[in-house]
XYZ file of C-alpha atoms in Angstrom:
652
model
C 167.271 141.968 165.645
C 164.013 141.459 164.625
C 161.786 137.854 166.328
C 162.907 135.189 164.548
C 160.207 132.948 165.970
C 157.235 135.050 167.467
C 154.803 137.765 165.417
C 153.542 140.206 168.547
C 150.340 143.004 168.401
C 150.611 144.660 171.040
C 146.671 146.540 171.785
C 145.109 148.098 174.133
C 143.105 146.604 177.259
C 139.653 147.787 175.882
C 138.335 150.983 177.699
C 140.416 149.845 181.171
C 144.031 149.801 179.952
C 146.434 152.695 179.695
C 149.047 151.007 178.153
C 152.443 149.340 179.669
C 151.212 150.814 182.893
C 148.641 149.503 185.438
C 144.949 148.837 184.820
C 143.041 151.730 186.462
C 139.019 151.051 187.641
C 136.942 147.749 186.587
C 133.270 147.658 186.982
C 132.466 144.515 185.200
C 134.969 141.271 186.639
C 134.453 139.762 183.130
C 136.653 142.499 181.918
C 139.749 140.523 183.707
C 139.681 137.738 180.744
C 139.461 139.685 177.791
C 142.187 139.476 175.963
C 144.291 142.255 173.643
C 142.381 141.136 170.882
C 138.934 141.955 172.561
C 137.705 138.541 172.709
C 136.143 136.608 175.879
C 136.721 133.430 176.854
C 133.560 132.164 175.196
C 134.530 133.678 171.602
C 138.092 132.266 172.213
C 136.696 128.306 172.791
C 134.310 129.516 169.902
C 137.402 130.445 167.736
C 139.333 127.649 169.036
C 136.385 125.083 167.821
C 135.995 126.330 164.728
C 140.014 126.176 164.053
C 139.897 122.722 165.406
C 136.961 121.566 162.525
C 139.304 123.315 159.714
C 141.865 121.295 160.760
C 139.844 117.920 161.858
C 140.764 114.991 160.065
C 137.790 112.186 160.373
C 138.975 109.137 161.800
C 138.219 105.480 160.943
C 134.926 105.060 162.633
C 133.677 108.779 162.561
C 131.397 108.064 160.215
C 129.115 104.909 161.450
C 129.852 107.087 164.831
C 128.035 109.948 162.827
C 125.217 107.243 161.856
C 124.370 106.243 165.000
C 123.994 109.646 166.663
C 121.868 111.169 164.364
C 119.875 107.812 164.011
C 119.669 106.826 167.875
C 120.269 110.527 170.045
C 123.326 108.981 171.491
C 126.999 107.270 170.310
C 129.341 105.783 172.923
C 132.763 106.215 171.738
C 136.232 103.850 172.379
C 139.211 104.078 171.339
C 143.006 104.050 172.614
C 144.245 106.896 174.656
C 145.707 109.726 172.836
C 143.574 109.242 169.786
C 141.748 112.238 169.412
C 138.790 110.607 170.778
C 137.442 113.920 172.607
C 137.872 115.933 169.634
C 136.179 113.574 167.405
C 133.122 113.826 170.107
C 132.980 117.767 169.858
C 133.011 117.006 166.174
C 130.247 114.859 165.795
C 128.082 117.128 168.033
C 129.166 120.432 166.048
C 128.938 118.809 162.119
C 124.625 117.922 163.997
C 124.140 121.838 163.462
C 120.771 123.751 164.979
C 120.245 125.806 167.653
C 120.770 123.582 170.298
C 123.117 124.451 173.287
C 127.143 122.581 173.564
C 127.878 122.032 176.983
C 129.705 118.833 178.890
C 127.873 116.429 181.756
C 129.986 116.277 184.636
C 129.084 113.043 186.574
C 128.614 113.517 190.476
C 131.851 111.809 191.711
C 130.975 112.654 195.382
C 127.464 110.721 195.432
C 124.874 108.569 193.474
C 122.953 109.006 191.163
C 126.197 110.017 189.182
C 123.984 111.711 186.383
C 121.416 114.379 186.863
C 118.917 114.264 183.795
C 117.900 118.664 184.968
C 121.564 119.332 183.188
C 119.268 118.087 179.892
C 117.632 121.037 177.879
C 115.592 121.083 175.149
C 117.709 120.224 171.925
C 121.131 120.114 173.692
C 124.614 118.772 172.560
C 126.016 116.822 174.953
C 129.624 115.646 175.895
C 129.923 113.151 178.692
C 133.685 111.764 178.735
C 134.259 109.053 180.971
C 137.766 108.845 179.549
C 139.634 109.116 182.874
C 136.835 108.079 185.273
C 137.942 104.773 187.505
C 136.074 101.469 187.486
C 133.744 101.815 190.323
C 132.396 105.009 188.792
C 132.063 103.507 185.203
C 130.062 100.490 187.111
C 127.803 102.738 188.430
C 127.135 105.283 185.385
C 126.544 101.707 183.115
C 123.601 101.613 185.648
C 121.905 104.891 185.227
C 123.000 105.737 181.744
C 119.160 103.908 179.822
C 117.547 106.367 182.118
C 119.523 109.044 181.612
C 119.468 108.388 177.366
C 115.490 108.673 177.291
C 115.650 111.767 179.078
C 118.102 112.524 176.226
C 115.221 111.482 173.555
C 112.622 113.316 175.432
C 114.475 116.506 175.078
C 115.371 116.038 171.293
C 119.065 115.803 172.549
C 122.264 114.592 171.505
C 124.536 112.283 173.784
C 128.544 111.412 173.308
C 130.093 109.410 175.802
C 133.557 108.817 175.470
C 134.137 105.589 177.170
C 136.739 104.427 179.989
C 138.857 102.877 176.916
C 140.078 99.900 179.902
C 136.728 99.224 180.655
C 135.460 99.682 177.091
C 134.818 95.841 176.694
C 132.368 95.833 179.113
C 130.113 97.630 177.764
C 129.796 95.927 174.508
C 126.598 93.564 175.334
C 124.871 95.951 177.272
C 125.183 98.887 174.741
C 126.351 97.308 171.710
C 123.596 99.125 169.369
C 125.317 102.822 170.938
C 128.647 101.591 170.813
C 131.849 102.645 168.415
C 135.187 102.275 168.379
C 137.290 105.117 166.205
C 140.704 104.340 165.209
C 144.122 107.054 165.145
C 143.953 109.287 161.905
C 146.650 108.085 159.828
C 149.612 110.255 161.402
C 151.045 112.274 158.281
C 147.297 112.828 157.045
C 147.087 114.645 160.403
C 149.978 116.640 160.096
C 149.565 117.540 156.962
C 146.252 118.948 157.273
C 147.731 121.235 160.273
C 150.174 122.449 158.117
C 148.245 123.240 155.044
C 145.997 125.371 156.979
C 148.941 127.131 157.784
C 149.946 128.073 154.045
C 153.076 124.973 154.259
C 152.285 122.807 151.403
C 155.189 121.488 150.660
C 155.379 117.762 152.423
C 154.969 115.578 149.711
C 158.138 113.853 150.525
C 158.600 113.831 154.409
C 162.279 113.705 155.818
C 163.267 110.271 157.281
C 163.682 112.116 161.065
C 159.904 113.183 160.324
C 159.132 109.915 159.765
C 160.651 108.000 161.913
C 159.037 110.500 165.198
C 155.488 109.768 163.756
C 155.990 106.125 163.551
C 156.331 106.213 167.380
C 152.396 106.819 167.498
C 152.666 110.263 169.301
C 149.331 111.580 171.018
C 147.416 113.949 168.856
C 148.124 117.194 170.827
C 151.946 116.536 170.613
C 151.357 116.239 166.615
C 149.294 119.559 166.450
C 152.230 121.159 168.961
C 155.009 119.787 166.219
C 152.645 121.283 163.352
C 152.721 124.975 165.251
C 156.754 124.399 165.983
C 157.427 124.016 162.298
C 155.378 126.815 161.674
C 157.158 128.954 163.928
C 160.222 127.641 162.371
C 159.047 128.680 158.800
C 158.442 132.315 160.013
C 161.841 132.114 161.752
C 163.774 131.575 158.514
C 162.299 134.279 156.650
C 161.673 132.362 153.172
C 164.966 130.703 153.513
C 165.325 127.378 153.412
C 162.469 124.142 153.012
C 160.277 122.445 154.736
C 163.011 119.511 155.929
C 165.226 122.598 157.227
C 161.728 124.185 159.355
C 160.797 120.165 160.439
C 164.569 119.825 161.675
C 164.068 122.680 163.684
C 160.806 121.648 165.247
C 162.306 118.324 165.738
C 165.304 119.257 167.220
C 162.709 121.464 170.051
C 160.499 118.180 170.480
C 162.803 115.852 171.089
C 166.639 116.772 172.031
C 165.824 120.440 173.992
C 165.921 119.306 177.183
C 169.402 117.710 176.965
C 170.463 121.166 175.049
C 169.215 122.679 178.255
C 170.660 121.065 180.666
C 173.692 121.198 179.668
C 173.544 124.926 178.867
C 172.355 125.380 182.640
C 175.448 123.473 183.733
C 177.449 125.497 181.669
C 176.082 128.731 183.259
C 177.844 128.354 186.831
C 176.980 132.228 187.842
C 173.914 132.788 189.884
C 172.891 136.059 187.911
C 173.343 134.023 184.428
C 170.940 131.504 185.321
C 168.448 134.020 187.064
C 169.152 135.651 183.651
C 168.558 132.540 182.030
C 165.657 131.626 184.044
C 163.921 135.144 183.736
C 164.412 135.396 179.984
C 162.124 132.196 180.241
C 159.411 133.383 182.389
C 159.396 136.751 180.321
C 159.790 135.319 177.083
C 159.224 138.155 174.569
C 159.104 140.911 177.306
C 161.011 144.322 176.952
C 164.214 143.984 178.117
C 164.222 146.535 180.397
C 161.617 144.620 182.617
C 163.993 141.141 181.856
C 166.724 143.605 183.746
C 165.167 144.653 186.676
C 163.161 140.938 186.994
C 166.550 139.533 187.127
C 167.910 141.876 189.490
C 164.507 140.554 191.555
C 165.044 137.055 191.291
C 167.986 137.100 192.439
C 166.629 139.111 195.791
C 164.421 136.548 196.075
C 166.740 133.552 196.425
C 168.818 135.352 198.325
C 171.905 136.222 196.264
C 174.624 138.475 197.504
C 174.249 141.656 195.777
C 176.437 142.474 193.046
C 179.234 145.398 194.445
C 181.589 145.333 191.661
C 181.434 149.156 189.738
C 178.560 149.999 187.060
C 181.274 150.169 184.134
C 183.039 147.072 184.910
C 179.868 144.819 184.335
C 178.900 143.203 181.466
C 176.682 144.927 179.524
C 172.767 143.732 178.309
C 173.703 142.424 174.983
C 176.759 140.421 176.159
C 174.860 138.924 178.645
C 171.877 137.758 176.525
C 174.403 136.296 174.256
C 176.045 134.347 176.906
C 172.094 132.271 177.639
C 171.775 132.250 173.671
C 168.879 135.111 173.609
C 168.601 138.503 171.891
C 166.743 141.622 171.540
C 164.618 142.488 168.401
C 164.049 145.940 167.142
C 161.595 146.712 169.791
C 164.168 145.615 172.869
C 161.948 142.129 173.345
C 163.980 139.782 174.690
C 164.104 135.983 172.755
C 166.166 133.105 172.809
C 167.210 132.422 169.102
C 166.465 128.614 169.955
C 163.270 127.296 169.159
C 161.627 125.837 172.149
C 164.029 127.202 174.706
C 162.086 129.134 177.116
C 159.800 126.290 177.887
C 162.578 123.744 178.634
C 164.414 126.140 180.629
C 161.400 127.151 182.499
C 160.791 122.818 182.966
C 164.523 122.636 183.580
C 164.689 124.661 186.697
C 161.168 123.551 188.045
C 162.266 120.166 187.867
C 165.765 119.861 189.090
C 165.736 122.935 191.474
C 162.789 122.212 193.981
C 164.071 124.694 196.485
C 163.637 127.299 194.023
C 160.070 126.816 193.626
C 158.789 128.738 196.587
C 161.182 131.881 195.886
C 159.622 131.938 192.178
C 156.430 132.027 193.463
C 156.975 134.839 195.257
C 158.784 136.673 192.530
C 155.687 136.154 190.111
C 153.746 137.183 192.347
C 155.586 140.845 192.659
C 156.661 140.615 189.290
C 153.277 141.154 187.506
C 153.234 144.523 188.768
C 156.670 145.622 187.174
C 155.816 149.045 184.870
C 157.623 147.857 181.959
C 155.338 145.117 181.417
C 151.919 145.130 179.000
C 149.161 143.105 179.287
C 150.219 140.485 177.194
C 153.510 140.023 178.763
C 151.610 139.761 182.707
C 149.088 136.965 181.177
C 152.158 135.294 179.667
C 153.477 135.292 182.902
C 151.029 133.876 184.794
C 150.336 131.427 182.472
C 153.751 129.963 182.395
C 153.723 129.850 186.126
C 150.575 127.821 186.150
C 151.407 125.369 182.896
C 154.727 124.242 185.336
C 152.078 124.183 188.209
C 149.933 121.844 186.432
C 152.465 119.850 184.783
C 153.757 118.565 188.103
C 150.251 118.288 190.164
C 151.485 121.317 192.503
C 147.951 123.033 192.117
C 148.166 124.600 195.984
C 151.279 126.665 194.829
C 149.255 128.060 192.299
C 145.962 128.417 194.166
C 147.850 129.930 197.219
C 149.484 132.934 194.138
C 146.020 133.148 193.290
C 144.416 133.626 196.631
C 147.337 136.424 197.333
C 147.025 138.307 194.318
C 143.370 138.565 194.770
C 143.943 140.283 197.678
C 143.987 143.536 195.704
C 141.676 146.281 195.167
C 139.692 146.612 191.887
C 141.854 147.985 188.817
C 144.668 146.568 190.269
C 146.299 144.336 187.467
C 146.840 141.281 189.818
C 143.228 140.678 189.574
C 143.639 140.385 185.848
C 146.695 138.117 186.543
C 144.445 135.800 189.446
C 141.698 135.633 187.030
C 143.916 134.100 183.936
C 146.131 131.479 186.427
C 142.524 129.989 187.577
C 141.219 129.747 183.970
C 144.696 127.803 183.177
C 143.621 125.543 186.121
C 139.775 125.239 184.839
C 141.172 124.333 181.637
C 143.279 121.757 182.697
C 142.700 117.840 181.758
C 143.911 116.652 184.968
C 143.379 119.430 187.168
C 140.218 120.702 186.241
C 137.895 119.484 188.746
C 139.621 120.140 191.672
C 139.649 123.984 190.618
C 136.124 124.225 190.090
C 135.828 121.900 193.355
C 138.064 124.899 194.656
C 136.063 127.791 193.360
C 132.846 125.905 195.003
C 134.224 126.271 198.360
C 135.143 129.722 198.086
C 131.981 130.368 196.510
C 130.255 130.032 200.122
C 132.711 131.866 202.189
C 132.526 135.730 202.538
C 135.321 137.062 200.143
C 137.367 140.161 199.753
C 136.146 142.376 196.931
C 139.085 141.504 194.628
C 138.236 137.289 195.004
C 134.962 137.395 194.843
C 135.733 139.818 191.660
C 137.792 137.225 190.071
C 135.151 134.296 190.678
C 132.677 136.052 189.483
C 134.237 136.817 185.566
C 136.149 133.243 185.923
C 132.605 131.733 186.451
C 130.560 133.807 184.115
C 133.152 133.889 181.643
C 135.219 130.300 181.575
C 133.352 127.830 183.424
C 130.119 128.876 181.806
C 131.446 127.894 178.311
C 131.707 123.974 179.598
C 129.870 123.947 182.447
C 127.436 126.061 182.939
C 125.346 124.122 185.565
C 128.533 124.272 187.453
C 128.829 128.370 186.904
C 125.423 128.853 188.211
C 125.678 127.174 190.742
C 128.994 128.905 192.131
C 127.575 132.353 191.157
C 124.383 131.936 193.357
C 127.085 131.667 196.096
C 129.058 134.733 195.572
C 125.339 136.783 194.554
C 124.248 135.212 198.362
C 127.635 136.468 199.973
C 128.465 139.786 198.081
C 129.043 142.757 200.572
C 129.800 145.037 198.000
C 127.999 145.333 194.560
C 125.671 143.779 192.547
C 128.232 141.944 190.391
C 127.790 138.645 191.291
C 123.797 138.948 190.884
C 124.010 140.525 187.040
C 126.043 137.882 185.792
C 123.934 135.213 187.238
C 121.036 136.796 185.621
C 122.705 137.010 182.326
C 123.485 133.489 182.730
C 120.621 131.995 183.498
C 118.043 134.261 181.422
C 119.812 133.150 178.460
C 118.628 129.202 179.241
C 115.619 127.989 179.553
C 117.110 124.808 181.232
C 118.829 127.012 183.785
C 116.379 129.442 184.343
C 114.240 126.614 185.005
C 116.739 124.772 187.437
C 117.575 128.238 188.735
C 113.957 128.910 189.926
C 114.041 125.193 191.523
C 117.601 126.152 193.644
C 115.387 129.696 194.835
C 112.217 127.741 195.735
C 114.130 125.595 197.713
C 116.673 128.348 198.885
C 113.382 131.161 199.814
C 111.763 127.323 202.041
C 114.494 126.458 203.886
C 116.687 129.951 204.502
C 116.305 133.901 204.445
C 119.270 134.929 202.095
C 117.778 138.381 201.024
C 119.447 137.885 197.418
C 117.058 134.677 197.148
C 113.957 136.994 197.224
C 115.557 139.759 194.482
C 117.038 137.039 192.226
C 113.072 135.441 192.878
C 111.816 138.645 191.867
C 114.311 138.967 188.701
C 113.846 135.444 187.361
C 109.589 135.441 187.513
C 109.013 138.592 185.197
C 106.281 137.345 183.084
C 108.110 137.668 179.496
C 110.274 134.713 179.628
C 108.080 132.682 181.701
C 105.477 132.978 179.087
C 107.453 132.453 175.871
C 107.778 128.985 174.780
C 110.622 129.941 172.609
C 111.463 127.058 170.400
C 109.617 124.756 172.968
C 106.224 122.825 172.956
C 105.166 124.434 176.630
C 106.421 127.921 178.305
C 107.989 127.137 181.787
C 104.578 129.055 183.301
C 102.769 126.052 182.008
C 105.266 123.094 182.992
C 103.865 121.362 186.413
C 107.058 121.604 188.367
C 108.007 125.017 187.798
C 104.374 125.994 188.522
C 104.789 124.462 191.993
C 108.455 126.328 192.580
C 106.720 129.711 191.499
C 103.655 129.016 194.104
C 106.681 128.200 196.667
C 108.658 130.696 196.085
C 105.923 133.816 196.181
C 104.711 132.531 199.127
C 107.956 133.044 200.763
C 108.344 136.530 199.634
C 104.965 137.283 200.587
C 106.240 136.238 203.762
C 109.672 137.584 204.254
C 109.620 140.469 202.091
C 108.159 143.843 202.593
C 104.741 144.875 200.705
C 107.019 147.647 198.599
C 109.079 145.010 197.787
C 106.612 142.920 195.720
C 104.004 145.648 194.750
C 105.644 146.425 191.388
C 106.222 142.807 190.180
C 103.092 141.851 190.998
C 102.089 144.491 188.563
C 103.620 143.002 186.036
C 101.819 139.660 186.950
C 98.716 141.414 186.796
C 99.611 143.555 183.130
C 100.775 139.884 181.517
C 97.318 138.166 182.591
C 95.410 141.042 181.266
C 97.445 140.627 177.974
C 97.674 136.949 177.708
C 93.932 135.598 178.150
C 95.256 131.969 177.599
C 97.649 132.477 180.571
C 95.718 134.263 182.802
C 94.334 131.926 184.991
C 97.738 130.013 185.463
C 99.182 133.613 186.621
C 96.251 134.674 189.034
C 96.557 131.056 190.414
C 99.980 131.152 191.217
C 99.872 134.383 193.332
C 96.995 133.260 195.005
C 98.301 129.585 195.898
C 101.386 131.596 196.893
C 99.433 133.650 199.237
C 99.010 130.692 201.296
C 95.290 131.611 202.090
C 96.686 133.786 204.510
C 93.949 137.037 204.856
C 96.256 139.694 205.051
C 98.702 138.461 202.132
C 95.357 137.920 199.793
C 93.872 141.179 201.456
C 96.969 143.413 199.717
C 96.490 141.590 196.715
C 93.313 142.315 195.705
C 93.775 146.598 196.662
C 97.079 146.431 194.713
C 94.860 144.383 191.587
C 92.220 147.311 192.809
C 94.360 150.330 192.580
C 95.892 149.053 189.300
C 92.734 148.730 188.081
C 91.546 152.082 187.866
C 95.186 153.667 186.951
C 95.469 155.241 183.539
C 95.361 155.295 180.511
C 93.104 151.946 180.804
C 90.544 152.792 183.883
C 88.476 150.691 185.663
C 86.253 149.473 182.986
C 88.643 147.196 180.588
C 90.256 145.753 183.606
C 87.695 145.419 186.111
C 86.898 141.976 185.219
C 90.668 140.438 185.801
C 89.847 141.775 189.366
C 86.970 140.420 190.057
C 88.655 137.026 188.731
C 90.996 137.729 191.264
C 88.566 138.332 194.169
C 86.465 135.015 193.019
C 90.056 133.155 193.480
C 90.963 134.289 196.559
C 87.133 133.758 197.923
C 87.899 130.174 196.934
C 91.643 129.781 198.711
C 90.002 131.424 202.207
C 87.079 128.892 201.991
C 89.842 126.104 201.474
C 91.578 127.433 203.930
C 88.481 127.723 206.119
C 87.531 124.420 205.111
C 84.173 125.737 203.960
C 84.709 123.750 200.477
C 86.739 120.975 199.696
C 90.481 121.679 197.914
């Protein structure tokens, strides 16, 4: 039979997938979290927003919320929990338009000051929710959050807080003129705008059930989940039936599955029915050939007797699907015919079999290598494994299945699988931190190529989206540590070249990196960050970074310790290109000259090379000596002055 409750296209793994078999080579570790439709995490959250505002009902409050941030730079929002109040935040900072740069503020849990005003850029959108954040925390924030606001104004910026909503009260005096509280959308207003955008129209007259579910004040995911179950529903009956047939359905999965389950499981008495049963839920929508021989692994892993009875005298496929309510389409994907089935039974047996926890582990961890399996159906898997890791705060099972399937060489597809299970973790409410806290550590540790593989595209390519202080910071790790390849390095410059904020905090991290160690990637991300081009473009700015005080005084820093460490071949050529931008740019040319002489640290034989590489540059074609004679002898005039400094022939 054909799905009655899931539409599948099935595509190819861009230019590293071969089809139901493995992945073969994978040069760029963003490639791991692309999905079948070609899109990377970044275009996903962008898709996801953008579905999100179709579907966005305003809530009392948005507006005067709306007011105030486009009068003031900054709205604190309260609320209850479970009102939406994050999504109306990413709202009001999307419907502001311009350039300017989404990203969340993470506040410093470990340390004060809890908020860094460098994660501020020019013109930035910013989401700071305090939503789960305890009391001393909150106290502390209410402290630094005026200072933090006018570096919010300074940068033409946009703040939204969403407030602690138990210690929303307290904050009233203090930031009364920031301050408003949003109410729930009115529940069927919600629902109905989910539904319309997904062609069901037909709600003018809601069944009592329907009614009587939103009346209970559900949170606002569990109404959008509803909204995609009756959807599902709809495309499961073919055109048959109405919309209070479809809402019974979704319903019915909502609210009464779990007592369906469990009373299916204790119907199923056989271990192979409920490894069957259990399988079909891990696999959901997998061929089921690979549902057969998963099963026949399960049960190997918990240690069931193996079946002796003759070939002939078992039951066959079909009669066993039929027994755990399942069945195969016209493709041999494997389904139960029970909406919302396969994630009860997979909460069923998490829940109320602990033992079994450890053996599944194992078995998904083997299992994502099993031929009959496509892409899709291995990120399914791990996914699944991680939403019941995540569910129930066990985050070390699934960090330990990560750490082991990382363990493989490049192409193999349990990178792929390593790579999605931590981005399920990144993503996650409750969990979230801990994984990038988690990726930190393992940042700074020397790695096996497959790890430090999957940190790389999970930081480039997930946490960069949200946090993309956080991302840089973790890549400038792995670049530090990275035996093998360059991977690490590229995506940190593609990062960072692509901000202004964090090429400028980037700089400040090598200054202060090329002062206080010798990591040799310091000196060649130095060298990559200080080509002249985007250090002299102001962009949509007031200033160019070249002419901001503090990044002056991190370039000075930072040259001088190449100068030092580095070999003369190793800074001729970009020294060049110093020396080509200040004969191009006459208003910057002093600023550049300045900076590689102050870097030179009046030290002879640093300032000596200098001036023969400005020298032998000078009289290289097509130009010759005469156009650019006189940037050298600015040049020697400058470094005359730093050796009398120096000498203390003239005052500084």
């Amino acid at each position: 039979m054909s799905d009655p409750f899931h539409t599948r296209v099935d595509r190819p793994y861009g230019p590293v997938h071969t089809g139901s078999g493995n992945l073969i080579s994978i040069s760029d570790p963003s490639a791991l979290l692309v999905d079948s439709r070609g899109r990377t995490p970044l275009r996903v959250a962008e898709d996801e927003l953008a579905w999100l505002h179709a579907r966005f009902v305003h809530p009392p409050g948005f507006g005067e919320a709306r007011e105030r941030l486009e009068d003031t730079g900054t709205v604190l929002l309260d609320g209850e929990p479970g009102s939406g109040r994050n999504a109306a935040a990413r709202m009001l900072l999307r419907e502001l338009g311009g350039p300017g740069r989404f990203h969340e503020v993470l506040p410093d849990l470990d340390k004060s000051p809890r908020l860094n005003p460098a994660h501020i850029g020019d013109g930035d959108k910013l989401l700071l929710d305090l939503s789960t954040t305890d009391e001393q925390v909150w106290h502390e924030i209410q402290g630094e959050l005026s200072s933090f606001r006018s570096e919010v104004r300074a940068q033409r910026a946009h703040l939204v807080v969403v407030l602690p909503h138990h210690q929303g009260n307290q904050s009233r005096t203090k930031f009364q003129q920031f301050l408003v509280e949003t109410a729930r959308p009115q529940e069927m207003r919600l629902l109905r705008a989910y539904l319309r955008h997904d062609g069901i129209t037909e709600v003018a007259r809601p069944p009592a059930r329907l009614t009587e579910y939103l009346a209970g004040r559900p949170p606002i995911r569990e109404i959008a989940a509803l909204a995609a179950l009756i959807q599902r529903a709809r495309n499961a009956a073919r055109g048959a039936g109405g919309f209070p047939e479809w809402c019974a359905a979704a319903l019915t999965a909502v609210t009464a599955r779990d007592e369906d389950v469990t009373q299916l499981v204790t119907t199923l008495r056989e271990g192979p029915q409920r490894a069957l049963l259990l399988t079909t839920a891990m696999l959901h929508g997998a061929h089921a050939d690979a549902v057969h021989q998963a099963t026949a692994s399960l049960l190997k892993a918990a240690r069931y007797p193996e079946d002796t009875s003759p070939l002939l005298e078992r039951a066959d496929l079909a009669e066993r699907f039929k027994e755990i309510g399942a069945e195969t389409d016209a493709g041999a994907r494997v389904r139960f015919t029970e909406l919302g089935y396969d994630t009860a039974i997979r909460a069923h047996f998490w829940n109320h079999l602990p033992e079994l926890r450890g053996p599944l582990r194992a078995w998904v961890a083997d299992t994502v290598l099993l031929p009959r399996l496509d892409q899709d159906d291995r990120d399914d898997l791990a996914r699944r494994f991680a939403e019941e890791c995540l569910r129930t705060g066990h985050t070390d099972e699934l960090l330990s299945l990560v750490a082991q399937w990382a363990t493989a060489p490049r192409g193999d597809p349990r990178l792929r699988s390593a790579a999605h299970a931590l981005e399920r973790g990144l993503h996650d409410q409750a969990h979230g931190r801990a994984f990038r806290r988690k990726i930190y550590d393992w940042s700074k540790q020397t790695l096996s190529t497959g790890l430090a593989d999957v940190l790389v595209g999970v930081c480039a390519e997930v946490m960069a989206v949200r946090h993309p202080d956080e991302a840089m910071v973790r890549l400038h790790h792995l670049a530090r540590r990275q035996v093998r390849g360059t991977t690490a390095r590229e995506a940190l410059l593609q990062l960072v070249r692509a901000d202004h904020r964090l090429h400028r905090l980037m700089l400040f991290r090598l200054a202060h990196g090329l002062a206080e160690h010798d990591w040799s990637a310091d000196a060649e991300l130095f060298l990559a960050l200080t080509e002249p081009g985007p250090l002299l473009d102001p962009g949509a700015r007031v200033r160019p970074l070249l002419a901001e005080t503090g990044v002056r005084s991190q370039l000075v820093t930072g040259w001088g310790a190449v100068f030092r460490r580095r070999a003369h071949q190793d800074w001729a050529e970009p020294v060049r290109g110093w020396l080509v931008a200040a004969w191009e740019h006459e208003r910057h040319r002093d600023a550049l000259l300045d900076v590689l002489v102050e870097g030179g640290g009046g030290r002879g034989d640093v300032l000596g090379r200098l001036y023969v590489l400005a020298r032998d540059w000078a009289h290289a074609p097509p130009e010759g000596p005469d156009r650019r004679t006189p940037l050298v002898d600015l040049l020697f005039d400058k470094i005359n002055t730093a050796q009398a400094i120096r000498n203390g022939e003239i005052a500084p």
